[in-house]
Amino acid sequence: MSTTRVEHTRRSMAKRDPVLFGTLVAIWIIFAIFIFLPIIKLLSTTFVVDGSISFTNLIKIMGKSYNIRALYNSLILATAVAVTGTVLGYIFALAVTRTSLPPFFKGLLAAVTILPLISPPFTSSISLTLALGPNGMLLRALGITDFSIYGFIGTWISETLTYFPVAFMVITAVLNTMSANLDDAALSLGSSRWRMFRTITIPLSLPGIGNSILLLFGASLADFATPLILGGHTFPVLPTEAYLMITGMFDLKGGASLSFLLLIPALLVFILQRVLIGKKSYVSVTGKNGAKSAFGKLPHLLTAIISAVCAITVVFILYLYAIILWGSLVKVWGVNNTVTLQHFKYVFAHGKKAITDTLLIAVLSTVIGSILGVVIGYIAQRKNFFGKRFFEFGSMLNYALPGTVVGIAYIIAFNQKPILLTGTLAILVAAYVFRYYATGIRSVIASLAQIDPALEEASLSLGANSLRTFTHVTIPLIIPAVLAGMRYLFIHSMTAISATIFLVSVRWTLLTTRILESMTELQFSQASAFSIVLIIIVFVVDAIMLALMKWSTRKFTQQESISYEKIGA
Amino acid sequence: MKKLALDLNDVTKTFQKDDGYITAVDKVSLQVEEGEMVTFLGPSGCGKTTTLRMVAGFELPTSGSITIRGSDMTNTPVNKRKIGFVFQNYALFPHMSVYNNVAYGLKARGEKDKDIRDKVRDALVMVGLVDTENRYPSQLSGGEQQRVALARVIVMEPNLLLMDEPLSNLDAKLRIHMRTEIRRLQKKLGITCLYVTHDQSEALSMADRIVVMNKGKVEQVGTAFEIYSNPQSLFVADFIGQANIIHLKVTSLAEDVIGVQTHNGGVFSARCIIPDHIDSSVESYEVGKDAALVIRPESLTVIPYKGGEETFNAVVSSSVFVGSHVEYELTLPNNEMIKAFIPYTNNMQIFKEEEQVSFMIDPVNALFLPRKKNKP
Ligand SMILES: Nc1ncnc2c1ncn2[C@@H]1O[C@H](COP(=O)(O)OP(=O)(O)O)[C@@H](O)[C@H]1O
Ligand SMILES: [Mg+2]
């Protein structure tokens, strides 16, 4: 219920609703430790010098042209990726929603855009290196010798390929909610197809485009792995600089100050997105999307261009994935093309710990994250209490911050007593949980918003207590939303690296860090084999969860599939 | 002394709205006997649902007390009150079969499987649903869902059965059928029932007593007959059935009889309702001022124009023959409009539009009510 009861503001919450009170206290403590403490430590490391507030650290950092260039590069890269990713995503969205291309082709487009979403974020960097890097396959095929993938161009292409599916999903959702009748109306009024496209389709898709630009800008700004692999020394960006400063020079203050520079634009983008788009940064993907797309109503020339761009992109992406597979099977990339399984043997022999560690961490993060997500989402949607706004903001903070910032904040906060967690499993799990449970929270909120509170009241009035009501009525009805949140948590706990790269240790290591190591040691085949294993694990588990989600939607809500899928990095 | 099934004492509920407070329920007091069926009737937003939700325990009163079967339940949680609530949209659990919906409360109570099975079956038979146990709510028609909702609460043998516009989602024919069924079931089980509706024929036909509410307050409580024949306020008079309100100048005042002047100089006297509590929203009667005469359209007699002292004058502004009776709209000399329904007889005279007529009022069927104060 949206309004507070008058008398309840007067009565103490501890007495009125002891369960809620206890839960809130527990969650506030958890937030204090894993969300507020790290960020406060980060800020104090940056701004407190000898016990007083000072800007010297920041000034020192800003004084180095190298760092200014990193800031500049980060912003330029993020802008470029936001623009190209959105354009490419828009083209894909138009192809799926506004053309009469064959359903098979549309299905292929949708399937191919899923690949980057479930792959580790640096997959395309690896395959681009294999294709266009030293000994690059495509380079040799084309006979080009004087080309370097390292630098702005490579990073830009790679991030565009990684993030355009986000744009595709956001914009498709907007185009789908837009009534096709509007197009019909415009055409029947004698408008030309070009005019219709200019005056109806584009203006009405602006919200989707705006959201997409913000999301991609933020994703690129925070991306760490791609510039690490492809940026090289010629193209430093803030996350990689901060990483090198901490792991290379052990300069925590410098790293903290750099992450502060990164934090400002990231928070701005997050706030802007919230203000502009409101709370709808998720889309509800209904199974009906494909069915609605009517006839080709775009100008013929545009349809041709769109089809061509989509076809080329799809072929290129498939080529990139094929190249990784090929890379994992040859003896020495670019030198000895004998097919061998030795790299996979290596992965399962020497990478076994990484595989089991990664799986354990991902499973733990998924389970803990979704439980927290359900509880927080439920409280946020159904309860009223003092400080609710701040509660919601706090729960999302780590998600809004770039992973690098969170990683650095975590090592600063947890490398000394009383909370000494560096090197433990707990710190890795916490990093993933509080960064990636946000989707779960949002889908739970969205799902609860659609469930009539009368169902819960009915249960109570039939004598069930609130716990039984929660487990027997509420939970079954939001299971699809919970599973959607679990999918997102699992995928990212398996593949994300920007925060956890700071937190891995000899005791706990991750597949993603093994891949990065292999890449920096130029062991391309090994990196490819690791990637293939990782992608297959993620793909299989994700497929199972997707199937569960569809099944549970039908089973528990007795409805056709409705699911909430978080889109975005 | 017999215990009351329900005793509401000055129950008040104030909600916080964006800019201030709204008193949804204002000092409602009501005593309900065991086995009684009480309907709550009133326009939308008058506080019926809120009252019912406070009895259920979904909302806690801002002040006042609620006693169920002799125990104070003002702050008791819903699940401890032993009430059954039937929701407007049924609120069946979509993920449970009909059987599990009906068994839900029994399971929560921890009854034995065998008992549950028997009780569920009995309840389903009682509401006229057989062979639906394994179906899901989405596979049932609106009427069937309604029955499941009923079975789900009666199986619990609650102290109170609370229903909030339970029939409003059904089509007209089914609605009328379900009225009798619910009433039959309620009587058979001897269960005390509060029933909220904004449909007056529903309220009048189902209830032992009716509570008429307006703007959070109880306007009147009584049997259908009492409320119809003796409305205690203009609001009730106007809200229940159709009522004409004619403003006439007071010429004499006795204890509970008022005299007014007819259009032709005679005196017409009838009972008046004296507001039993100091009600600041109405004016007191005074000689020389207007009083509101309430008269049902079917209690008027329309005759050819004649100047007799006992008569009132009017012009027919519309005249419609609807079979069982003739419906007139009459314009009074002071431009007030009233309706008159004259039952059909074989030799009746039907007046035409624009025709001058007189009408007579039988004092037995007329009633004076205090005039509402004009809003300053
Ligand atoms: N939870 C609530 N918060 C704020 N106002 C409410 C709430 N519930 C009801 N109200 C207000 O109280 C008044 C009475 O509502 P309700 O009891 O639902 O009326 P009824 O059922 O007679 O139509 C309305 O003005 C309504 O807007
Ligand atoms: Mg209501």
Short mmCIF file of C-alpha atoms in Angstrom, two decimals, chain A residues 99 115 187 332 339 362 391 558:
data_model
loop_
_atom_site.label_atom_id
_atom_site.label_comp_id
_atom_site.label_asym_id
_atom_site.label_seq_id
_atom_site.Cartn_x
_atom_site.Cartn_y
_atom_site.Cartn_z
CA THR A 99 11.08 -5.42 -41.66
CA LEU A 115 26.18 -14.60 -27.42
CA LEU A 187 1.30 5.70 -44.47
CA VAL A 332 50.48 -22.80 -31.80
CA VAL A 339 44.72 -29.78 -34.62
CA ALA A 362 29.31 -18.24 -8.91
CA PHE A 391 17.74 2.01 1.45
CA GLN A 558 -0.68 -20.24 -14.92
#
